[in-house]
């Protein structure tokens, strides 16, 4: 092992020691550190200033109690988190996740990835992430409201348009952002739209924010296909999940000439070989908040596969848009064997390290989440711009800006991979390109 690789290995061992049991965080750190050997050879100042060690340690971690009462009057206790990871490029920016699986290790993996993703957007935003082990599924609107109010009653003191600006993630959409914004306004007596993004359109939200992550991921895959003289035209696609990211990924795939034949939720898979009826999916998931199984009530020809594995269905393009580690090594091998030529990650870290290796070895077009799904946070930054100038842009104008940002991210990752001798490796391209900008800002800011 080269001397520099040994140094980086030592840094990784230290991360394992300091953050025991946080396996998702370890996985996210390792993926970045594995790419940095050639970078520190070119930039020895990063080693001298301990940039890598510093970047792996969050600037601030907040953990708090969230008490609330359910509809029966019973007291419930959840745990809230906000990890303010790195503010070198701007205020902390990153979503809030409400899901029973949330613990510190999940929030730290997401916050760590967010640093590099936000850097890749080219916009002035630092990295952070937060959430709670609260499960909004099956809760009434009133229960969700009481939880969000209690959550914000603690979190508000850490936020501010120049400090920390959360948004949505799994389990946090327009409804939750609305309740949190209301409580922030009430406590602070300030109408401060710049403190949260993903807001409703009549009270400071941006057009295209709802669509942004899914549209952006599809634009990214479109660029990867173009780089191989190909396109979405006539391609059969799989999109896992059926939440915010999945729905607008399916919409953009259809607009670009592809056909999405399957999506899922945590209970099962819907397979419709004629192409998914997106209006029906929106009605079931966005309006009625029901399970994806209901799709077959209207479309009898479609199949519902309870506990099925979506990646077993042959496709040319796969866009995981549900959750972390949803594609393992076996799934990746199945996808490649079945003729998949492109994978674009709408979700964060949806592919295990074994799966990533299979995609890279097979030399298919593989767009990792921190590059492919950066359109969501980029459009959040566009929402912040509109709030700061008290302006609101048209759908077409905002979508064009999003597309340009995704084209730029693709180009930067592509060119960085070539520069570092690994053409076509978007993992290496994204990690190095995202890292260098943050590292240079940290060097400039001195030892803080
Ligand atoms: P939503 O809560 O809107 O939707 C999540 C979807 O994924 C649901 O259909 C959910 O099904 C499904 N899902 C969750 N866990 C599993 C699982 N273990 N197996 C199968 N399906 C599962 O979240 P988003 O669409 O906002 O987020 C999806 C992913 O995209 C996450 O990884 C998130 O971090 C990432 N992301 C989101 C951004 C955004 O702007 N929203 C920005 C960048 C990345 P069920 O209802 O059954 O739980």
Short mmCIF file of C-alpha atoms and ligand atoms in Angstrom, two decimals:
data_model
loop_
_atom_site.label_atom_id
_atom_site.label_comp_id
_atom_site.label_asym_id
_atom_site.label_seq_id
_atom_site.Cartn_x
_atom_site.Cartn_y
_atom_site.Cartn_z
CA UNK A 1 0.00 0.00 0.00
CA UNK A 2 1.35 3.46 -0.93
CA UNK A 3 2.26 5.76 1.99
CA UNK A 4 -0.57 8.17 1.22
CA UNK A 5 -3.14 5.35 1.02
CA UNK A 6 -1.93 4.11 4.42
CA UNK A 7 -2.49 7.59 5.85
CA UNK A 8 -6.03 7.65 4.48
CA UNK A 9 -6.66 4.13 5.80
CA UNK A 10 -5.56 5.40 9.24
CA UNK A 11 -8.05 8.26 8.99
CA UNK A 12 -10.82 5.81 8.15
CA UNK A 13 -9.89 3.60 11.13
CA UNK A 14 -10.14 6.69 13.34
CA UNK A 15 -13.65 7.41 11.97
CA UNK A 16 -14.66 3.82 12.84
CA UNK A 17 -13.29 4.25 16.37
CA UNK A 18 -14.90 7.62 17.01
CA UNK A 19 -18.32 6.70 15.59
CA UNK A 20 -19.04 3.13 16.73
CA UNK A 21 -22.06 1.32 15.32
CA UNK A 22 -22.85 3.98 12.70
CA UNK A 23 -22.53 1.63 9.73
CA UNK A 24 -24.21 3.83 7.10
CA UNK A 25 -21.92 6.72 8.08
CA UNK A 26 -18.86 4.45 7.81
CA UNK A 27 -19.99 3.34 4.34
CA UNK A 28 -20.46 6.92 3.11
CA UNK A 29 -17.06 8.01 4.48
CA UNK A 30 -15.23 5.04 2.99
CA UNK A 31 -16.67 5.68 -0.47
CA UNK A 32 -15.30 9.24 -0.46
CA UNK A 33 -11.95 8.48 1.21
CA UNK A 34 -11.20 5.68 -1.28
CA UNK A 35 -11.15 8.30 -4.05
CA UNK A 36 -8.87 10.82 -2.36
CA UNK A 37 -5.43 9.18 -2.67
CA UNK A 38 -4.46 10.94 -5.94
CA UNK A 39 -5.97 14.22 -4.69
CA UNK A 40 -3.74 14.54 -1.65
CA UNK A 41 -0.71 13.66 -3.77
CA UNK A 42 -1.49 16.77 -5.85
CA UNK A 43 -2.48 18.81 -2.78
CA UNK A 44 -0.20 17.94 0.18
CA UNK A 45 -1.59 21.01 2.00
CA UNK A 46 -4.82 19.02 2.60
CA UNK A 47 -2.81 16.51 4.64
CA UNK A 48 -0.87 19.21 6.52
CA UNK A 49 -4.08 21.02 7.49
CA UNK A 50 -5.87 17.75 8.37
CA UNK A 51 -8.71 18.61 5.99
CA UNK A 52 -9.93 15.01 5.67
CA UNK A 53 -9.99 14.43 9.43
CA UNK A 54 -11.83 17.72 9.91
CA UNK A 55 -14.35 17.06 7.13
CA UNK A 56 -15.29 13.72 8.75
CA UNK A 57 -16.16 15.43 12.05
CA UNK A 58 -19.46 17.37 12.04
CA UNK A 59 -19.19 21.01 13.11
CA UNK A 60 -22.18 20.53 15.42
CA UNK A 61 -24.57 17.67 16.32
CA UNK A 62 -27.88 18.41 17.99
CA UNK A 63 -30.02 15.65 19.55
CA UNK A 64 -33.26 16.50 21.33
CA UNK A 65 -36.46 15.12 22.85
CA UNK A 66 -39.69 15.59 20.90
CA UNK A 67 -42.73 15.01 23.12
CA UNK A 68 -46.23 15.18 21.60
CA UNK A 69 -49.75 13.87 22.21
CA UNK A 70 -51.57 11.50 19.87
CA UNK A 71 -55.31 11.69 19.07
CA UNK A 72 -56.16 9.52 22.08
CA UNK A 73 -54.38 11.97 24.37
CA UNK A 74 -51.49 9.55 25.00
CA UNK A 75 -48.05 11.13 25.37
CA UNK A 76 -45.50 9.99 22.76
CA UNK A 77 -41.75 10.62 22.80
CA UNK A 78 -39.52 10.74 19.73
CA UNK A 79 -35.93 11.78 19.19
CA UNK A 80 -34.96 14.71 16.96
CA UNK A 81 -31.60 15.26 15.21
CA UNK A 82 -29.83 18.00 13.29
CA UNK A 83 -26.26 17.43 12.20
CA UNK A 84 -24.66 20.67 11.01
CA UNK A 85 -21.81 19.07 9.14
CA UNK A 86 -19.90 21.67 7.17
CA UNK A 87 -20.48 25.38 6.54
CA UNK A 88 -17.44 26.13 4.36
CA UNK A 89 -19.47 26.97 1.27
CA UNK A 90 -22.59 28.47 2.84
CA UNK A 91 -25.28 27.95 5.48
CA UNK A 92 -25.97 24.31 6.37
CA UNK A 93 -28.47 22.94 3.88
CA UNK A 94 -30.12 19.52 3.75
CA UNK A 95 -33.43 17.82 4.38
CA UNK A 96 -35.25 16.42 7.38
CA UNK A 97 -36.18 12.73 7.37
CA UNK A 98 -39.07 11.33 9.44
CA UNK A 99 -38.85 7.54 9.44
CA UNK A 100 -38.71 4.93 12.24
CA UNK A 101 -35.25 3.77 11.06
CA UNK A 102 -33.68 7.19 11.76
CA UNK A 103 -30.79 7.29 14.25
CA UNK A 104 -27.60 9.35 14.44
CA UNK A 105 -25.71 7.12 11.94
CA UNK A 106 -28.33 7.67 9.21
CA UNK A 107 -28.38 11.43 9.72
CA UNK A 108 -24.57 11.56 9.68
CA UNK A 109 -24.29 9.54 6.45
CA UNK A 110 -26.83 11.82 4.80
CA UNK A 111 -25.18 14.97 6.17
CA UNK A 112 -21.74 13.83 5.03
CA UNK A 113 -22.96 13.10 1.47
CA UNK A 114 -24.76 16.42 1.46
CA UNK A 115 -21.47 18.36 1.85
CA UNK A 116 -20.14 17.09 -1.49
CA UNK A 117 -23.49 17.11 -3.25
CA UNK A 118 -24.06 20.75 -2.34
CA UNK A 119 -20.55 21.59 -3.47
CA UNK A 120 -21.25 19.94 -6.84
CA UNK A 121 -24.29 22.18 -7.45
CA UNK A 122 -21.93 25.17 -7.67
CA UNK A 123 -24.27 27.11 -5.34
CA UNK A 124 -23.34 28.68 -1.99
CA UNK A 125 -24.64 26.02 0.40
CA UNK A 126 -22.96 24.01 3.16
CA UNK A 127 -23.99 20.49 4.25
CA UNK A 128 -26.37 19.35 6.99
CA UNK A 129 -29.19 16.91 7.60
CA UNK A 130 -31.77 16.18 10.28
CA UNK A 131 -34.85 14.27 11.16
CA UNK A 132 -36.57 12.05 13.66
CA UNK A 133 -37.54 8.43 14.30
CA UNK A 134 -41.19 9.60 14.12
CA UNK A 135 -43.26 7.56 11.62
CA UNK A 136 -45.84 9.75 9.81
CA UNK A 137 -47.41 6.64 8.22
CA UNK A 138 -50.91 6.02 9.56
CA UNK A 139 -50.92 9.22 11.63
CA UNK A 140 -53.75 11.76 11.34
CA UNK A 141 -53.05 15.28 10.02
CA UNK A 142 -53.52 16.62 13.56
CA UNK A 143 -50.97 14.17 14.96
CA UNK A 144 -48.45 15.11 12.28
CA UNK A 145 -49.08 18.79 13.05
CA UNK A 146 -48.55 18.35 16.79
CA UNK A 147 -45.35 16.41 16.17
CA UNK A 148 -44.00 19.03 13.72
CA UNK A 149 -44.80 21.84 16.15
CA UNK A 150 -42.98 20.11 18.98
CA UNK A 151 -40.01 19.30 16.71
CA UNK A 152 -39.70 22.94 15.61
CA UNK A 153 -40.10 24.24 19.17
CA UNK A 154 -36.59 22.95 19.82
CA UNK A 155 -35.05 23.16 16.35
CA UNK A 156 -35.97 26.81 15.63
CA UNK A 157 -33.13 28.19 17.78
CA UNK A 158 -30.55 26.52 15.53
CA UNK A 159 -32.00 27.77 12.22
CA UNK A 160 -31.80 30.95 10.17
CA UNK A 161 -31.44 31.94 6.53
CA UNK A 162 -27.71 32.56 7.04
CA UNK A 163 -27.20 29.67 9.46
CA UNK A 164 -29.13 26.49 8.67
CA UNK A 165 -31.96 25.95 6.19
CA UNK A 166 -33.69 22.53 6.27
CA UNK A 167 -35.95 21.03 3.58
CA UNK A 168 -37.84 17.73 3.09
CA UNK A 169 -36.66 14.13 2.70
CA UNK A 170 -38.35 10.77 3.35
CA UNK A 171 -41.59 11.38 5.26
CA UNK A 172 -41.30 15.17 5.04
CA UNK A 173 -43.20 16.87 2.21
CA UNK A 174 -45.23 20.05 1.75
CA UNK A 175 -47.61 19.28 4.63
CA UNK A 176 -44.82 18.85 7.20
CA UNK A 177 -42.83 21.87 5.94
CA UNK A 178 -46.03 23.94 6.29
CA UNK A 179 -46.59 22.95 9.93
CA UNK A 180 -42.92 23.57 10.79
CA UNK A 181 -42.87 26.95 9.03
CA UNK A 182 -46.05 27.98 10.91
CA UNK A 183 -44.50 27.09 14.26
CA UNK A 184 -41.21 28.85 13.43
CA UNK A 185 -43.14 32.01 12.53
CA UNK A 186 -45.19 31.82 15.70
CA UNK A 187 -42.22 31.36 18.05
CA UNK A 188 -39.93 33.94 16.46
CA UNK A 189 -42.61 36.45 15.42
CA UNK A 190 -40.79 36.73 12.08
CA UNK A 191 -42.02 35.91 8.60
CA UNK A 192 -38.75 34.48 7.36
CA UNK A 193 -39.32 32.43 4.19
CA UNK A 194 -35.58 31.81 3.80
CA UNK A 195 -35.48 29.52 6.84
CA UNK A 196 -37.01 26.42 5.19
CA UNK A 197 -37.32 25.27 1.58
CA UNK A 198 -39.97 23.13 -0.07
CA UNK A 199 -42.62 25.66 1.00
CA UNK A 200 -46.08 26.00 -0.56
CA UNK A 201 -46.27 28.12 -3.68
CA UNK A 202 -48.44 30.86 -2.13
CA UNK A 203 -46.12 31.43 0.84
CA UNK A 204 -42.59 31.54 -0.50
CA UNK A 205 -42.12 28.21 -2.26
CA UNK A 206 -40.51 27.82 -5.67
CA UNK A 207 -42.05 26.28 -8.74
CA UNK A 208 -40.23 23.05 -9.72
CA UNK A 209 -39.02 22.33 -6.13
CA UNK A 210 -41.51 19.45 -5.83
CA UNK A 211 -40.38 17.98 -9.15
CA UNK A 212 -36.70 18.91 -8.79
CA UNK A 213 -35.00 15.77 -7.45
CA UNK A 214 -36.78 13.40 -9.84
CA UNK A 215 -36.47 15.71 -12.84
CA UNK A 216 -32.84 16.43 -12.01
CA UNK A 217 -31.91 12.74 -11.67
CA UNK A 218 -33.52 12.03 -15.04
CA UNK A 219 -31.67 14.96 -16.65
CA UNK A 220 -28.45 13.51 -15.24
CA UNK A 221 -29.13 10.06 -16.71
CA UNK A 222 -30.04 11.73 -20.00
CA UNK A 223 -26.58 13.37 -20.02
CA UNK A 224 -24.88 10.04 -19.26
CA UNK A 225 -26.80 8.46 -22.15
CA UNK A 226 -25.93 11.37 -24.47
CA UNK A 227 -22.24 10.92 -23.60
CA UNK A 228 -22.66 7.40 -25.06
CA UNK A 229 -24.60 8.65 -28.11
CA UNK A 230 -27.80 7.23 -26.68
CA UNK A 231 -31.10 8.54 -25.25
CA UNK A 232 -34.19 7.57 -23.21
CA UNK A 233 -36.16 7.00 -26.42
CA UNK A 234 -37.83 3.56 -26.31
CA UNK A 235 -36.04 2.46 -23.10
CA UNK A 236 -37.79 0.34 -20.47
CA UNK A 237 -37.14 1.79 -17.03
CA UNK A 238 -37.56 0.81 -13.38
CA UNK A 239 -38.06 3.38 -10.62
CA UNK A 240 -38.18 2.09 -7.05
CA UNK A 241 -40.32 3.85 -4.44
CA UNK A 242 -43.46 5.85 -5.17
CA UNK A 243 -42.79 8.97 -3.12
CA UNK A 244 -41.72 12.45 -4.15
CA UNK A 245 -38.52 11.50 -5.98
CA UNK A 246 -39.99 8.43 -7.70
CA UNK A 247 -43.12 10.18 -9.00
CA UNK A 248 -41.25 13.02 -10.74
CA UNK A 249 -38.58 10.68 -12.04
CA UNK A 250 -41.30 8.66 -13.75
CA UNK A 251 -42.85 11.88 -15.11
CA UNK A 252 -39.60 13.09 -16.69
CA UNK A 253 -38.70 9.64 -18.06
CA UNK A 254 -42.04 9.59 -19.89
CA UNK A 255 -41.48 13.15 -21.18
CA UNK A 256 -38.07 12.12 -22.55
CA UNK A 257 -39.47 9.13 -24.44
CA UNK A 258 -38.77 6.27 -22.02
CA UNK A 259 -41.38 3.96 -20.49
CA UNK A 260 -41.41 3.25 -16.81
CA UNK A 261 -42.81 -0.23 -16.24
CA UNK A 262 -42.49 -0.66 -12.46
CA UNK A 263 -42.37 1.19 -9.16
CA UNK A 264 -42.75 0.10 -5.52
CA UNK A 265 -43.29 0.91 -1.87
CA UNK A 266 -41.99 -0.85 1.21
CA UNK A 267 -44.73 -3.51 0.88
CA UNK A 268 -44.45 -4.51 -2.76
CA UNK A 269 -43.91 -3.83 -6.45
CA UNK A 270 -46.31 -2.72 -9.20
CA UNK A 271 -45.42 -4.04 -12.67
CA UNK A 272 -47.35 -2.62 -15.62
CA UNK A 273 -45.81 -3.69 -18.91
CA UNK A 274 -47.92 -1.11 -20.80
CA UNK A 275 -46.19 1.69 -18.89
CA UNK A 276 -47.21 3.13 -15.51
CA UNK A 277 -50.30 5.35 -15.27
CA UNK A 278 -48.72 8.27 -13.42
CA UNK A 279 -51.97 10.20 -12.83
CA UNK A 280 -53.27 7.19 -10.90
CA UNK A 281 -50.04 6.89 -8.88
CA UNK A 282 -50.23 10.59 -7.96
CA UNK A 283 -53.87 10.16 -6.90
CA UNK A 284 -53.03 7.13 -4.70
CA UNK A 285 -49.82 8.49 -3.16
CA UNK A 286 -50.10 12.29 -3.12
CA UNK A 287 -53.85 12.78 -2.63
CA UNK A 288 -55.12 9.68 -0.82
CA UNK A 289 -51.84 8.72 0.93
CA UNK A 290 -52.60 5.01 0.35
CA UNK A 291 -50.52 1.96 -0.63
CA UNK A 292 -49.25 1.33 -4.18
CA UNK A 293 -51.12 -2.02 -4.20
CA UNK A 294 -54.31 -0.03 -4.98
CA UNK A 295 -52.99 0.51 -8.54
CA UNK A 296 -54.36 -2.90 -9.57
CA UNK A 297 -57.91 -1.95 -8.50
CA UNK A 298 -58.14 0.24 -11.61
CA UNK A 299 -55.63 -1.53 -13.87
CA UNK A 300 -56.48 -5.21 -13.67
CA UNK A 301 -53.78 -6.14 -16.21
CA UNK A 302 -51.03 -4.81 -13.92
CA UNK A 303 -49.32 -7.13 -11.43
CA UNK A 304 -48.80 -6.47 -7.74
CA UNK A 305 -45.89 -8.49 -6.32
CA UNK A 306 -46.11 -8.46 -2.52
CA UNK A 307 -42.60 -8.18 -0.99
CA UNK A 308 -41.26 -8.43 -4.57
CA UNK A 309 -37.83 -7.34 -5.74
CA UNK A 310 -38.19 -4.67 -8.42
CA UNK A 311 -34.60 -5.25 -9.66
CA UNK A 312 -35.54 -8.73 -10.92
CA UNK A 313 -37.58 -7.12 -13.73
CA UNK A 314 -35.53 -6.73 -16.96
CA UNK A 315 -34.92 -3.08 -17.93
CA UNK A 316 -32.44 -0.83 -19.73
CA UNK A 317 -32.45 1.99 -17.16
CA UNK A 318 -32.80 1.66 -13.37
CA UNK A 319 -33.43 4.61 -11.09
CA UNK A 320 -33.47 3.64 -7.39
CA UNK A 321 -35.55 6.34 -5.67
CA UNK A 322 -36.59 4.84 -2.32
CA UNK A 323 -33.89 4.40 0.31
CA UNK A 324 -30.27 3.50 1.20
CA UNK A 325 -28.79 0.09 0.31
CA UNK A 326 -31.80 -1.04 -1.70
CA UNK A 327 -29.59 -2.53 -4.47
CA UNK A 328 -27.17 -5.19 -3.21
CA UNK A 329 -24.49 -7.06 -5.12
CA UNK A 330 -26.91 -9.73 -6.31
CA UNK A 331 -29.44 -7.13 -7.54
CA UNK A 332 -26.68 -5.25 -9.38
CA UNK A 333 -25.54 -8.46 -11.07
CA UNK A 334 -29.13 -9.26 -12.08
CA UNK A 335 -29.61 -5.77 -13.55
CA UNK A 336 -26.40 -6.03 -15.60
CA UNK A 337 -27.22 -9.57 -16.75
CA UNK A 338 -30.70 -8.45 -17.85
CA UNK A 339 -29.25 -5.72 -20.08
CA UNK A 340 -29.38 -2.61 -17.88
CA UNK A 341 -27.09 0.06 -19.40
CA UNK A 342 -27.67 2.99 -17.03
CA UNK A 343 -28.34 3.49 -13.32
CA UNK A 344 -29.16 6.93 -11.90
CA UNK A 345 -29.59 7.24 -8.16
CA UNK A 346 -32.50 9.43 -7.08
CA UNK A 347 -32.15 8.05 -3.54
CA UNK A 348 -29.13 8.62 -1.31
CA UNK A 349 -26.60 5.74 -1.27
CA UNK A 350 -29.14 3.20 -2.61
CA UNK A 351 -26.42 0.82 -3.85
CA UNK A 352 -24.20 -1.22 -1.51
CA UNK A 353 -20.40 -1.12 -2.11
CA UNK A 354 -20.60 -4.61 -3.72
CA UNK A 355 -23.30 -3.32 -6.09
CA UNK A 356 -21.29 -0.22 -6.98
CA UNK A 357 -18.28 -2.38 -7.85
CA UNK A 358 -20.39 -4.53 -10.16
CA UNK A 359 -21.74 -1.48 -12.01
CA UNK A 360 -18.25 0.04 -12.35
CA UNK A 361 -16.66 -3.23 -13.49
CA UNK A 362 -19.44 -3.73 -16.06
CA UNK A 363 -18.72 -0.16 -17.29
CA UNK A 364 -22.40 0.73 -17.47
CA UNK A 365 -23.33 4.42 -16.99
CA UNK A 366 -23.62 4.67 -13.22
CA UNK A 367 -24.59 8.04 -11.68
CA UNK A 368 -24.14 8.07 -7.88
CA UNK A 369 -26.72 9.87 -5.74
CA UNK A 370 -24.53 12.74 -4.66
CA UNK A 371 -24.32 13.85 -8.29
CA UNK A 372 -27.54 12.49 -9.80
CA UNK A 373 -29.97 13.65 -7.09
CA UNK A 374 -28.39 17.07 -6.48
CA UNK A 375 -31.22 18.76 -8.41
CA UNK A 376 -33.40 18.78 -5.28
CA UNK A 377 -31.02 20.77 -3.13
CA UNK A 378 -30.01 22.93 -6.11
CA UNK A 379 -33.62 24.00 -6.58
CA UNK A 380 -33.86 24.61 -2.83
CA UNK A 381 -30.98 27.04 -3.29
CA UNK A 382 -32.93 28.64 -6.15
CA UNK A 383 -35.89 28.95 -3.74
CA UNK A 384 -33.55 30.74 -1.29
CA UNK A 385 -32.46 33.10 -4.08
CA UNK A 386 -36.08 33.95 -4.89
CA UNK A 387 -36.88 34.48 -1.19
CA UNK A 388 -33.88 36.78 -0.74
CA UNK A 389 -34.90 38.94 -3.71
CA UNK A 390 -38.68 38.64 -2.97
CA UNK A 391 -39.14 37.33 -6.47
CA UNK A 392 -40.83 34.29 -7.99
CA UNK A 393 -39.76 32.73 -11.23
CA UNK A 394 -41.84 30.90 -13.85
CA UNK A 395 -41.89 27.11 -14.12
CA UNK A 396 -40.07 27.14 -17.48
CA UNK A 397 -37.34 29.50 -16.27
CA UNK A 398 -36.73 27.50 -13.08
CA UNK A 399 -36.77 24.15 -14.87
CA UNK A 400 -34.24 25.44 -17.41
CA UNK A 401 -31.97 26.54 -14.55
CA UNK A 402 -32.29 23.09 -12.99
CA UNK A 403 -31.46 21.39 -16.29
CA UNK A 404 -28.40 23.62 -16.79
CA UNK A 405 -27.20 22.83 -13.25
CA UNK A 406 -27.54 19.07 -13.90
CA UNK A 407 -25.71 19.38 -17.24
CA UNK A 408 -22.90 21.21 -15.43
CA UNK A 409 -22.68 18.65 -12.64
CA UNK A 410 -22.50 15.89 -15.23
CA UNK A 411 -19.76 17.68 -17.18
CA UNK A 412 -17.70 18.39 -14.05
CA UNK A 413 -17.91 14.78 -12.84
CA UNK A 414 -17.15 13.46 -16.31
CA UNK A 415 -14.14 15.74 -16.81
CA UNK A 416 -12.76 15.16 -13.30
CA UNK A 417 -12.92 11.38 -13.84
CA UNK A 418 -10.93 11.81 -17.08
CA UNK A 419 -8.40 14.14 -15.40
CA UNK A 420 -7.77 11.54 -12.68
CA UNK A 421 -7.36 8.71 -15.17
CA UNK A 422 -10.69 6.93 -14.64
CA UNK A 423 -12.86 7.91 -17.63
CA UNK A 424 -16.56 7.15 -17.18
CA UNK A 425 -16.23 6.67 -13.40
CA UNK A 426 -18.77 9.17 -12.04
CA UNK A 427 -18.21 7.98 -8.46
CA UNK A 428 -14.60 9.13 -8.55
CA UNK A 429 -15.50 12.25 -10.54
CA UNK A 430 -18.25 13.33 -8.11
CA UNK A 431 -16.26 12.63 -4.95
CA UNK A 432 -13.10 14.42 -6.09
CA UNK A 433 -14.86 17.37 -7.70
CA UNK A 434 -17.17 17.85 -4.67
CA UNK A 435 -14.31 17.47 -2.19
CA UNK A 436 -11.77 19.88 -3.73
CA UNK A 437 -14.03 22.92 -3.56
CA UNK A 438 -14.87 22.30 0.11
CA UNK A 439 -11.23 21.55 0.97
CA UNK A 440 -10.00 24.78 -0.66
CA UNK A 441 -12.57 26.83 1.27
CA UNK A 442 -11.51 25.11 4.52
CA UNK A 443 -7.86 25.91 3.85
CA UNK A 444 -8.80 29.56 3.14
CA UNK A 445 -10.83 29.86 6.36
CA UNK A 446 -7.94 28.76 8.59
CA UNK A 447 -8.09 26.35 11.48
CA UNK A 448 -11.71 26.49 12.67
P1 LIG B 1 -40.84 9.89 0.24
O1 LIG B 1 -41.12 9.73 1.69
O2 LIG B 1 -41.65 10.85 -0.55
O3 LIG B 1 -40.92 8.48 -0.50
C1 LIG B 1 -40.12 7.40 -0.12
C2 LIG B 1 -40.56 6.22 -0.96
O4 LIG B 1 -39.63 5.17 -0.79
C3 LIG B 1 -41.91 5.68 -0.54
O5 LIG B 1 -42.59 5.15 -1.63
C4 LIG B 1 -41.50 4.58 0.45
O6 LIG B 1 -42.47 3.55 0.62
C5 LIG B 1 -40.31 4.03 -0.26
N1 LIG B 1 -39.46 3.33 0.67
C6 LIG B 1 -38.90 3.81 1.80
N2 LIG B 1 -38.21 2.85 2.39
C7 LIG B 1 -38.33 1.75 1.59
C8 LIG B 1 -37.83 0.44 1.64
N3 LIG B 1 -37.07 0.05 2.68
N4 LIG B 1 -38.14 -0.42 0.64
C9 LIG B 1 -38.91 -0.03 -0.39
N5 LIG B 1 -39.42 1.21 -0.49
C10 LIG B 1 -39.12 2.07 0.49
O7 LIG B 1 -39.29 10.26 0.15
P2 LIG B 1 -38.48 10.94 -1.04
O8 LIG B 1 -39.06 10.52 -2.34
O9 LIG B 1 -38.36 12.39 -0.73
O10 LIG B 1 -37.03 10.31 -0.86
C11 LIG B 1 -36.61 9.11 -1.50
C12 LIG B 1 -35.10 9.04 -1.53
O11 LIG B 1 -34.59 10.17 -2.25
C13 LIG B 1 -34.40 9.07 -0.18
O12 LIG B 1 -33.22 8.29 -0.25
C14 LIG B 1 -34.01 10.53 -0.02
O13 LIG B 1 -32.92 10.71 0.86
C15 LIG B 1 -33.62 10.85 -1.46
N6 LIG B 1 -33.61 12.27 -1.80
C16 LIG B 1 -34.73 13.03 -1.64
C17 LIG B 1 -34.71 14.37 -2.00
C18 LIG B 1 -35.94 15.21 -1.97
O14 LIG B 1 -35.88 16.33 -2.49
N7 LIG B 1 -37.06 14.75 -1.46
C19 LIG B 1 -33.46 15.02 -2.45
C20 LIG B 1 -32.36 14.10 -2.65
C21 LIG B 1 -32.44 12.78 -2.31
P3 LIG B 1 -43.34 3.49 1.97
O15 LIG B 1 -44.39 4.55 1.79
O16 LIG B 1 -43.88 2.11 1.99
O17 LIG B 1 -42.41 3.77 3.12
#
